[in-house]
Tab-separated table of C-alpha atoms in Angstrom:
chain	number	residue	atom	x	y	z
A	1	UNK	CA	-4.450	24.732	-24.406
A	2	UNK	CA	-1.227	24.627	-26.393
A	3	UNK	CA	2.075	24.331	-24.376
A	4	UNK	CA	4.685	26.916	-25.492
A	5	UNK	CA	8.502	26.112	-24.287
A	6	UNK	CA	7.884	29.586	-22.602
A	7	UNK	CA	4.958	28.139	-20.536
A	8	UNK	CA	6.667	24.883	-19.869
A	9	UNK	CA	9.674	26.549	-18.803
A	10	UNK	CA	7.500	28.115	-16.021
A	11	UNK	CA	6.303	24.966	-14.375
A	12	UNK	CA	6.882	23.486	-11.169
A	13	UNK	CA	10.341	21.015	-11.090
A	14	UNK	CA	12.061	19.088	-8.708
A	15	UNK	CA	10.907	19.141	-5.039
A	16	UNK	CA	8.769	21.985	-5.885
A	17	UNK	CA	6.832	20.107	-8.446
A	18	UNK	CA	6.762	17.110	-6.472
A	19	UNK	CA	5.246	19.163	-3.210
A	20	UNK	CA	2.576	20.112	-5.974
A	21	UNK	CA	1.476	16.376	-6.574
A	22	UNK	CA	1.548	15.525	-3.226
A	23	UNK	CA	-0.814	18.001	-2.152
A	24	UNK	CA	-3.201	17.088	-4.815
A	25	UNK	CA	-2.709	13.201	-3.517
A	26	UNK	CA	-3.305	13.780	-0.059
A	27	UNK	CA	-6.570	15.786	-0.690
A	28	UNK	CA	-7.690	13.175	-3.051
A	29	UNK	CA	-6.519	10.218	-0.773
A	30	UNK	CA	-8.695	11.924	2.155
A	31	UNK	CA	-11.702	11.910	0.370
A	32	UNK	CA	-11.486	8.275	-0.574
A	33	UNK	CA	-10.550	7.228	2.782
A	34	UNK	CA	-13.609	8.570	3.949
A	35	UNK	CA	-15.615	7.260	1.327
A	36	UNK	CA	-13.887	3.820	2.218
A	37	UNK	CA	-14.699	4.094	5.797
A	38	UNK	CA	-18.242	4.959	5.231
A	39	UNK	CA	-18.395	1.817	2.825
A	40	UNK	CA	-17.047	-0.391	5.558
A	41	UNK	CA	-19.324	0.524	8.317
A	42	UNK	CA	-22.452	-0.107	5.152
A	43	UNK	CA	-21.209	-3.314	3.873
A	44	UNK	CA	-20.708	-4.735	7.910
A	45	UNK	CA	-24.029	-3.734	8.530
A	46	UNK	CA	-25.358	-5.535	5.086
A	47	UNK	CA	-23.243	-8.740	5.826
A	48	UNK	CA	-22.024	-9.058	9.194
A	49	UNK	CA	-19.133	-11.653	7.843
A	50	UNK	CA	-15.625	-11.084	7.739
A	51	UNK	CA	-15.069	-13.432	4.710
A	52	UNK	CA	-17.286	-10.877	2.730
A	53	UNK	CA	-15.670	-8.119	3.771
A	54	UNK	CA	-12.250	-9.716	3.033
A	55	UNK	CA	-13.363	-10.461	-0.488
A	56	UNK	CA	-13.202	-7.105	-1.111
A	57	UNK	CA	-9.468	-7.182	-0.764
A	58	UNK	CA	-9.226	-9.682	-3.208
A	59	UNK	CA	-11.502	-7.776	-5.692
A	60	UNK	CA	-9.019	-5.348	-5.426
A	61	UNK	CA	-5.893	-7.078	-5.647
A	62	UNK	CA	-6.373	-9.982	-8.233
A	63	UNK	CA	-6.329	-7.040	-11.292
A	64	UNK	CA	-3.139	-5.778	-10.232
A	65	UNK	CA	-1.791	-9.201	-9.900
A	66	UNK	CA	-2.901	-10.113	-13.534
A	67	UNK	CA	-1.933	-6.394	-14.672
A	68	UNK	CA	1.279	-5.533	-12.898
A	69	UNK	CA	3.911	-6.485	-15.570
A	70	UNK	CA	2.119	-4.765	-18.519
A	71	UNK	CA	1.545	-1.826	-16.493
A	72	UNK	CA	5.464	-1.710	-15.535
A	73	UNK	CA	6.403	-1.973	-19.231
A	74	UNK	CA	3.917	0.784	-20.103
A	75	UNK	CA	5.240	3.068	-17.312
A	76	UNK	CA	8.395	2.905	-18.805
A	77	UNK	CA	7.603	3.270	-22.594
A	78	UNK	CA	5.028	6.003	-22.050
A	79	UNK	CA	5.067	9.207	-20.444
A	80	UNK	CA	4.796	8.483	-16.499
A	81	UNK	CA	2.132	11.882	-15.616
A	82	UNK	CA	-0.059	10.003	-18.248
A	83	UNK	CA	0.552	7.124	-16.235
A	84	UNK	CA	-0.279	8.487	-13.473
A	85	UNK	CA	-3.347	10.053	-14.315
A	86	UNK	CA	-4.711	6.722	-15.724
A	87	UNK	CA	-4.972	5.489	-11.621
A	88	UNK	CA	-7.295	8.760	-10.823
A	89	UNK	CA	-9.535	8.554	-14.131
A	90	UNK	CA	-10.165	4.911	-13.031
A	91	UNK	CA	-10.816	5.692	-9.604
A	92	UNK	CA	-13.203	8.489	-11.158
A	93	UNK	CA	-15.231	5.469	-12.984
A	94	UNK	CA	-15.308	3.162	-10.077
A	95	UNK	CA	-16.486	5.682	-7.286
A	96	UNK	CA	-18.936	7.553	-9.714
A	97	UNK	CA	-20.943	4.023	-10.515
A	98	UNK	CA	-20.935	3.554	-7.271
A	99	UNK	CA	-22.442	6.913	-6.047
A	100	UNK	CA	-25.012	6.605	-8.886
A	101	UNK	CA	-26.087	3.123	-7.606
A	102	UNK	CA	-26.347	4.716	-4.081
A	103	UNK	CA	-28.351	7.446	-4.943
A	104	UNK	CA	-30.478	5.356	-7.344
A	105	UNK	CA	-30.896	2.685	-4.075
A	106	UNK	CA	-29.590	0.222	-6.341
A	107	UNK	CA	-26.422	-0.568	-4.855
A	108	UNK	CA	-25.695	-4.055	-4.137
A	109	UNK	CA	-22.517	-6.118	-2.450
A	110	UNK	CA	-21.066	-7.191	-5.715
A	111	UNK	CA	-21.148	-3.551	-7.039
A	112	UNK	CA	-18.811	-2.905	-4.498
A	113	UNK	CA	-16.556	-5.719	-5.511
A	114	UNK	CA	-16.797	-4.724	-9.474
A	115	UNK	CA	-15.541	-1.097	-8.167
A	116	UNK	CA	-12.768	-2.615	-6.112
A	117	UNK	CA	-11.641	-4.366	-9.052
A	118	UNK	CA	-11.496	-1.099	-11.068
A	119	UNK	CA	-9.892	0.785	-8.409
A	120	UNK	CA	-7.246	-2.146	-8.349
A	121	UNK	CA	-6.470	-1.558	-12.264
A	122	UNK	CA	-6.156	1.868	-11.301
A	123	UNK	CA	-3.623	1.237	-8.714
A	124	UNK	CA	-1.807	-1.098	-10.823
A	125	UNK	CA	-0.489	1.910	-12.873
A	126	UNK	CA	-0.308	4.538	-9.956
A	127	UNK	CA	2.467	2.652	-7.378
A	128	UNK	CA	5.351	2.119	-10.013
A	129	UNK	CA	4.455	5.170	-12.030
A	130	UNK	CA	4.690	7.126	-8.883
A	131	UNK	CA	7.682	5.806	-7.266
A	132	UNK	CA	9.609	6.039	-10.523
A	133	UNK	CA	8.642	9.534	-10.968
A	134	UNK	CA	10.026	10.431	-7.856
A	135	UNK	CA	13.637	9.069	-8.757
A	136	UNK	CA	13.697	11.638	-11.953
A	137	UNK	CA	11.809	14.271	-9.906
A	138	UNK	CA	14.217	14.603	-6.598
A	139	UNK	CA	17.971	14.246	-6.083
A	140	UNK	CA	18.975	11.039	-4.767
A	141	UNK	CA	19.591	12.202	-1.123
A	142	UNK	CA	16.087	13.145	-0.891
A	143	UNK	CA	14.790	9.596	-1.814
A	144	UNK	CA	14.022	8.999	1.769
A	145	UNK	CA	12.523	12.535	2.848
A	146	UNK	CA	10.130	12.122	-0.419
A	147	UNK	CA	8.852	8.677	0.426
A	148	UNK	CA	8.569	9.809	3.879
A	149	UNK	CA	6.014	12.314	2.591
A	150	UNK	CA	4.466	9.911	0.124
A	151	UNK	CA	3.800	7.403	3.339
A	152	UNK	CA	1.746	10.695	4.440
A	153	UNK	CA	-0.389	10.527	1.871
A	154	UNK	CA	-1.339	7.231	2.699
A	155	UNK	CA	-1.604	7.603	6.233
A	156	UNK	CA	-2.015	11.343	6.796
A	157	UNK	CA	-5.804	11.029	5.872
A	158	UNK	CA	-6.745	8.351	7.777
A	159	UNK	CA	-6.185	10.577	11.261
A	160	UNK	CA	-9.280	12.822	10.169
A	161	UNK	CA	-11.310	10.653	7.490
A	162	UNK	CA	-13.007	8.718	10.174
A	163	UNK	CA	-13.938	11.553	12.296
A	164	UNK	CA	-14.985	13.661	9.568
A	165	UNK	CA	-16.590	10.457	7.838
A	166	UNK	CA	-18.847	9.936	10.976
A	167	UNK	CA	-19.451	13.759	11.160
A	168	UNK	CA	-20.711	14.157	7.836
A	169	UNK	CA	-22.574	10.723	7.580
A	170	UNK	CA	-25.585	12.327	9.434
A	171	UNK	CA	-25.729	15.639	7.433
A	172	UNK	CA	-24.957	14.411	3.820
A	173	UNK	CA	-24.970	10.514	3.889
A	174	UNK	CA	-22.788	8.049	2.130
A	175	UNK	CA	-24.053	9.672	-1.467
A	176	UNK	CA	-22.758	12.936	-0.246
A	177	UNK	CA	-19.480	11.692	0.817
A	178	UNK	CA	-19.078	9.741	-2.294
A	179	UNK	CA	-19.554	13.052	-4.325
A	180	UNK	CA	-16.785	14.916	-2.521
A	181	UNK	CA	-14.381	11.681	-3.509
A	182	UNK	CA	-15.348	11.862	-6.758
A	183	UNK	CA	-14.371	16.148	-7.242
A	184	UNK	CA	-11.367	15.709	-5.500
A	185	UNK	CA	-9.625	13.170	-8.049
A	186	UNK	CA	-10.185	16.433	-10.667
A	187	UNK	CA	-8.333	17.928	-8.157
A	188	UNK	CA	-5.288	15.417	-7.870
A	189	UNK	CA	-5.192	15.327	-11.897
A	190	UNK	CA	-5.078	18.972	-11.984
A	191	UNK	CA	-2.042	18.804	-9.715
A	192	UNK	CA	-0.109	16.635	-12.228
A	193	UNK	CA	-1.186	18.773	-15.227
A	194	UNK	CA	0.800	21.491	-13.458
A	195	UNK	CA	3.849	20.300	-12.750
A	196	UNK	CA	6.767	18.801	-14.953
A	197	UNK	CA	7.839	15.083	-14.316
A	198	UNK	CA	11.177	14.593	-16.221
A	199	UNK	CA	11.410	11.477	-18.444
A	200	UNK	CA	14.630	9.318	-17.455
A	201	UNK	CA	17.676	9.389	-19.462
A	202	UNK	CA	18.015	5.738	-21.419
A	203	UNK	CA	20.822	3.564	-19.314
A	204	UNK	CA	22.522	0.153	-20.484
A	205	UNK	CA	19.771	-1.618	-18.319
A	206	UNK	CA	17.304	0.066	-20.280
A	207	UNK	CA	18.697	-0.994	-23.565
A	208	UNK	CA	18.878	-4.608	-22.533
A	209	UNK	CA	15.277	-4.411	-21.680
A	210	UNK	CA	13.795	-3.253	-24.875
A	211	UNK	CA	11.875	-5.985	-26.892
A	212	UNK	CA	8.542	-7.430	-27.208
A	213	UNK	CA	5.858	-6.665	-24.933
A	214	UNK	CA	6.310	-10.068	-23.339
A	215	UNK	CA	10.318	-10.000	-22.904
A	216	UNK	CA	9.931	-6.284	-21.388
A	217	UNK	CA	7.070	-7.884	-19.057
A	218	UNK	CA	9.486	-10.315	-17.576
A	219	UNK	CA	12.313	-8.313	-17.655
A	220	UNK	CA	11.399	-7.138	-14.115
A	221	UNK	CA	11.306	-10.698	-12.498
A	222	UNK	CA	14.796	-11.751	-14.311
A	223	UNK	CA	16.149	-8.565	-12.907
A	224	UNK	CA	14.923	-9.153	-9.565
A	225	UNK	CA	15.689	-13.328	-9.643
A	226	UNK	CA	19.545	-12.192	-11.021
A	227	UNK	CA	20.421	-10.277	-7.853
A	228	UNK	CA	19.713	-12.443	-4.476
A	229	UNK	CA	19.797	-9.344	-2.184
A	230	UNK	CA	16.781	-7.926	-3.922
A	231	UNK	CA	15.002	-11.133	-3.964
A	232	UNK	CA	15.933	-11.749	-0.563
A	233	UNK	CA	14.245	-8.343	0.507
A	234	UNK	CA	11.366	-8.885	-1.575
A	235	UNK	CA	10.598	-12.364	0.423
A	236	UNK	CA	10.677	-10.561	3.535
A	237	UNK	CA	8.090	-8.675	2.204
A	238	UNK	CA	6.316	-11.514	0.878
A	239	UNK	CA	5.703	-13.444	3.912
A	240	UNK	CA	5.159	-10.708	6.076
A	241	UNK	CA	2.397	-9.231	3.939
A	242	UNK	CA	0.889	-12.541	3.785
A	243	UNK	CA	0.627	-12.914	7.847
A	244	UNK	CA	-0.247	-9.379	8.226
A	245	UNK	CA	-2.755	-9.364	5.502
A	246	UNK	CA	-4.611	-12.359	6.877
A	247	UNK	CA	-4.359	-10.259	10.555
A	248	UNK	CA	-5.895	-7.129	9.402
A	249	UNK	CA	-8.555	-8.427	7.448
A	250	UNK	CA	-9.684	-9.514	10.613
A	251	UNK	CA	-9.089	-5.876	12.615
A	252	UNK	CA	-12.486	-4.373	11.633
A	253	UNK	CA	-14.760	-7.313	12.305
A	254	UNK	CA	-12.874	-8.007	15.279
A	255	UNK	CA	-13.141	-4.571	16.750
A	256	UNK	CA	-16.753	-3.910	15.769
A	257	UNK	CA	-17.814	-7.636	17.167
A	258	UNK	CA	-16.051	-6.783	20.506
A	259	UNK	CA	-17.830	-3.307	20.770
A	260	UNK	CA	-21.249	-4.343	19.303
A	261	UNK	CA	-20.652	-2.325	16.287
A	262	UNK	CA	-19.600	0.977	17.864
A	263	UNK	CA	-18.322	2.910	14.837
A	264	UNK	CA	-16.985	5.482	17.074
A	265	UNK	CA	-14.387	3.320	18.828
A	266	UNK	CA	-13.277	1.673	15.425
A	267	UNK	CA	-12.849	5.140	13.666
A	268	UNK	CA	-10.850	5.903	17.069
A	269	UNK	CA	-8.915	2.765	16.442
A	270	UNK	CA	-8.237	3.297	12.582
A	271	UNK	CA	-7.280	7.346	13.540
A	272	UNK	CA	-5.014	6.324	16.493
A	273	UNK	CA	-3.152	3.917	14.069
A	274	UNK	CA	-3.080	6.653	11.352
A	275	UNK	CA	-1.701	9.155	13.783
A	276	UNK	CA	1.241	6.910	14.670
A	277	UNK	CA	1.718	6.078	10.799
A	278	UNK	CA	1.694	10.279	10.304
A	279	UNK	CA	4.027	10.863	13.399
A	280	UNK	CA	6.575	8.163	11.402
A	281	UNK	CA	6.036	9.568	8.259
A	282	UNK	CA	7.072	13.067	9.751
A	283	UNK	CA	10.021	11.566	11.366
A	284	UNK	CA	11.314	9.833	8.369
A	285	UNK	CA	10.735	12.736	6.314
A	286	UNK	CA	13.057	14.721	8.690
A	287	UNK	CA	15.649	11.956	9.541
A	288	UNK	CA	15.939	10.049	6.519
A	289	UNK	CA	16.305	6.780	8.580
A	290	UNK	CA	18.905	4.533	9.621
A	291	UNK	CA	22.475	4.868	7.371
A	292	UNK	CA	22.117	1.039	6.762
A	293	UNK	CA	18.556	1.163	5.313
A	294	UNK	CA	18.392	-2.415	5.570
A	295	UNK	CA	18.260	-2.286	9.141
A	296	UNK	CA	15.130	0.167	9.090
A	297	UNK	CA	13.572	-2.505	7.046
A	298	UNK	CA	14.127	-5.687	9.341
A	299	UNK	CA	13.762	-3.731	12.555
A	300	UNK	CA	10.512	-2.257	11.962
A	301	UNK	CA	9.095	-5.371	10.799
A	302	UNK	CA	10.137	-6.609	14.317
A	303	UNK	CA	8.379	-3.859	16.023
A	304	UNK	CA	5.197	-4.008	13.777
A	305	UNK	CA	4.916	-7.967	14.468
A	306	UNK	CA	5.189	-7.425	18.325
A	307	UNK	CA	2.674	-4.462	18.354
A	308	UNK	CA	0.279	-7.056	15.894
A	309	UNK	CA	0.547	-9.725	18.766
A	310	UNK	CA	-0.312	-6.961	21.369
A	311	UNK	CA	-3.323	-5.703	19.429
A	312	UNK	CA	-4.657	-9.299	18.709
A	313	UNK	CA	-4.790	-10.099	22.323
A	314	UNK	CA	-6.192	-6.801	23.120
A	315	UNK	CA	-9.843	-6.445	24.514
A	316	UNK	CA	-10.496	-3.049	24.598
A	317	UNK	CA	-9.286	0.601	23.687
A	318	UNK	CA	-6.605	0.571	26.543
A	319	UNK	CA	-4.886	-1.980	24.645
A	320	UNK	CA	-5.890	-1.596	20.696
A	321	UNK	CA	-4.847	2.071	20.859
A	322	UNK	CA	-0.950	2.304	21.835
A	323	UNK	CA	-0.606	-1.389	20.081
A	324	UNK	CA	-2.325	0.490	16.791
A	325	UNK	CA	0.044	3.565	17.584
A	326	UNK	CA	3.337	2.036	17.821
A	327	UNK	CA	2.511	-0.904	14.955
A	328	UNK	CA	1.876	2.178	12.660
A	329	UNK	CA	4.854	4.261	13.831
A	330	UNK	CA	7.535	2.059	12.262
A	331	UNK	CA	5.509	1.378	8.991
A	332	UNK	CA	7.289	4.294	7.495
A	333	UNK	CA	10.490	3.492	8.634
A	334	UNK	CA	10.150	-0.125	6.860
A	335	UNK	CA	8.586	1.192	3.701
A	336	UNK	CA	10.827	4.535	2.938
A	337	UNK	CA	13.678	2.483	3.779
A	338	UNK	CA	13.046	-0.309	1.389
A	339	UNK	CA	12.280	2.371	-1.006
A	340	UNK	CA	15.436	4.128	-0.775
A	341	UNK	CA	16.995	0.907	-1.791
A	342	UNK	CA	15.303	0.067	-4.674
A	343	UNK	CA	15.566	3.466	-6.138
A	344	UNK	CA	19.269	3.869	-5.462
A	345	UNK	CA	20.001	0.582	-7.083
A	346	UNK	CA	17.425	0.247	-10.056
A	347	UNK	CA	18.173	2.246	-13.273
A	348	UNK	CA	15.200	4.669	-13.736
A	349	UNK	CA	14.478	3.740	-17.109
A	350	UNK	CA	13.442	0.168	-15.832
A	351	UNK	CA	11.905	0.965	-12.637
A	352	UNK	CA	8.563	0.580	-13.818
A	353	UNK	CA	9.120	-3.028	-14.887
A	354	UNK	CA	11.497	-3.859	-11.789
A	355	UNK	CA	8.787	-2.153	-9.646
A	356	UNK	CA	5.907	-3.835	-10.660
A	357	UNK	CA	7.378	-6.508	-10.678
A	358	UNK	CA	8.668	-6.328	-7.198
A	359	UNK	CA	5.326	-5.585	-6.078
A	360	UNK	CA	3.835	-8.244	-7.724
A	361	UNK	CA	5.935	-10.775	-5.628
A	362	UNK	CA	5.407	-8.580	-2.409
A	363	UNK	CA	1.896	-9.052	-2.849
A	364	UNK	CA	1.345	-12.279	-4.495
A	365	UNK	CA	-0.364	-13.691	-1.478
A	366	UNK	CA	-2.881	-10.701	-0.692
A	367	UNK	CA	-5.398	-12.383	-2.716
A	368	UNK	CA	-5.487	-15.426	-0.417
A	369	UNK	CA	-4.812	-14.132	2.498
A	370	UNK	CA	-8.460	-12.228	2.963
A	371	UNK	CA	-9.840	-15.644	2.144
A	372	UNK	CA	-7.618	-17.380	4.396
A	373	UNK	CA	-8.715	-14.970	7.363
A	374	UNK	CA	-12.432	-15.238	6.574
A	375	UNK	CA	-12.637	-19.101	6.464
A	376	UNK	CA	-10.326	-19.460	9.681
A	377	UNK	CA	-12.420	-16.558	11.494
A	378	UNK	CA	-15.821	-17.825	10.505
A	379	UNK	CA	-15.530	-21.334	10.996
A	380	UNK	CA	-12.745	-22.480	12.890
A	381	UNK	CA	-11.463	-19.854	15.895
A	382	UNK	CA	-14.592	-18.037	16.146
A	383	UNK	CA	-16.595	-21.218	16.782
A	384	UNK	CA	-13.467	-22.342	18.524
A	385	UNK	CA	-13.270	-19.455	21.110
A	386	UNK	CA	-16.913	-18.801	21.729
A	387	UNK	CA	-17.619	-22.408	22.997
A	388	UNK	CA	-16.751	-24.625	25.834
A	389	UNK	CA	-13.604	-26.121	23.743
A	390	UNK	CA	-10.076	-26.991	24.228
A	391	UNK	CA	-8.909	-24.037	22.553
A	392	UNK	CA	-11.127	-21.637	24.472
A	393	UNK	CA	-9.832	-23.308	27.577
A	394	UNK	CA	-6.254	-22.972	26.225
A	395	UNK	CA	-6.203	-19.327	24.688
A	396	UNK	CA	-9.122	-17.859	26.774
A	397	UNK	CA	-6.471	-16.485	29.276
A	398	UNK	CA	-4.672	-14.769	26.022
A	399	UNK	CA	-7.200	-13.350	24.067
A	400	UNK	CA	-10.873	-13.655	26.199
A	401	UNK	CA	-13.469	-16.074	24.991
A	402	UNK	CA	-16.753	-14.919	23.216
A	403	UNK	CA	-17.609	-13.058	19.998
A	404	UNK	CA	-14.093	-11.856	18.503
A	405	UNK	CA	-11.664	-13.610	20.602
A	406	UNK	CA	-11.015	-16.075	17.787
A	407	UNK	CA	-10.075	-13.434	15.514
A	408	UNK	CA	-8.233	-11.846	17.887
A	409	UNK	CA	-6.097	-15.264	18.184
A	410	UNK	CA	-5.615	-15.441	14.811
A	411	UNK	CA	-3.882	-11.990	15.051
A	412	UNK	CA	-1.711	-13.016	17.638
A	413	UNK	CA	-0.503	-16.286	15.799
A	414	UNK	CA	-0.225	-14.143	12.361
A	415	UNK	CA	2.041	-11.640	14.492
A	416	UNK	CA	4.377	-14.362	15.600
A	417	UNK	CA	5.146	-15.710	12.481
A	418	UNK	CA	5.596	-12.036	10.973
A	419	UNK	CA	8.288	-11.778	13.861
A	420	UNK	CA	10.036	-15.022	12.549
A	421	UNK	CA	10.646	-13.744	8.956
A	422	UNK	CA	12.819	-10.557	9.932
A	423	UNK	CA	14.830	-12.324	12.510
A	424	UNK	CA	15.761	-15.001	10.316
A	425	UNK	CA	16.424	-12.491	7.396
A	426	UNK	CA	18.814	-10.823	9.665
A	427	UNK	CA	20.887	-13.827	9.861
A	428	UNK	CA	21.179	-14.299	5.547
A	429	UNK	CA	24.206	-12.507	4.380
A	430	UNK	CA	22.695	-11.413	1.089
A	431	UNK	CA	19.962	-9.483	2.569
A	432	UNK	CA	21.385	-7.810	5.397
A	433	UNK	CA	24.628	-6.754	3.160
A	434	UNK	CA	22.059	-5.795	0.326
A	435	UNK	CA	23.404	-2.064	0.146
A	436	UNK	CA	26.981	-2.776	0.176
A	437	UNK	CA	26.676	-5.884	-2.224
A	438	UNK	CA	24.735	-4.105	-4.951
A	439	UNK	CA	26.153	-0.943	-6.703
A	440	UNK	CA	24.037	2.043	-7.360
A	441	UNK	CA	22.413	2.535	-10.621
A	442	UNK	CA	24.542	5.943	-11.426
A	443	UNK	CA	27.976	4.054	-10.584
A	444	UNK	CA	28.294	1.593	-13.242
A	445	UNK	CA	25.745	2.010	-16.273
A	446	UNK	CA	27.262	4.826	-18.626
A	447	UNK	CA	24.047	6.309	-20.100
A	448	UNK	CA	23.218	5.532	-24.027
A	449	UNK	CA	22.930	7.805	-26.312
């Protein structure tokens, strides 16, 4: 169908357009979360290995790290709505393939790794495209609220997804859940087709970034490294993501091991964490966070780290549930505060490149943190905490002794290290005063015709 100027003028814009896109995403992510829950149970039953499950994260994140700089260039060069659709089409291919293989009885573990890699490729385009699109779709004073709503896309579906998946698995099986997932991707694409996503105005920064693919790919890194405040913020996320990545790789196997593979308890723990994130997202959507966004970033990481320590030390739902809730509650505070800083400081027409570089720095350790977690759990801490050893004697009063205790101890240690990162960062002036050191993108840089 040909899009006439009159028809284009009737399409939603601004916050209305954002709400339409948001609705399409939350429906799609709900179905994907159900699929992820079902496949996690299936994989643990097939392997029983924390290392094998950790490799799923490696398969997902590695393509992102390899392709992220190129994806950032493409997001800035081409239509951002189209770039957002790339992620959905890639997910259709990945999930559809798993669905067909499962239906034929041919699904194997390595198939899930391939599917995770395809989803990683799609996510490479999705996050910078959506983040940059928010900057042009909504006014600056609404950045935190829009980002708060986007945090609900990640957390909201996880409240009901485990419960829905648990109820639907006996009725329609994993194949049925995967088929629903494939269908909802088309729903998300349809929502994008309905709205207008404005292209950014060319700025001085955008003009300086122009050049060959290689020049533009490394521009995002140069932009960050030339600004110590932005680099400092990214190093906070770099180290915190390393420690939290190790810890949360072990969450599912720890809970399942300590509960005799009780999927209801595991689903409840996940759901309560998601409820905390939803509550946090709703709060951020209404509140917008601290006036100094950096305080939200650092204080949020501190609370999350303390909650992680309690989560690892816990041996039952009475500890896991409140720890998951509180840790997840402050997640939107961290992410929306940080996102608002970057959206305000970085010119919109280079945000694709800068945001891709930014996430690559923050996630650089993600391919190795699951491997570290799996090796430590399977070969060091689990054996050390299930036998009559000095490790068990020393840390047994904290995390208990027996299956799952070693993984809990790893989580406690990661929480302690994760707490040190924001505490140290608070005493670094370039990080603590980042918002006053860096000018907003709409203050110093005039538009170029």
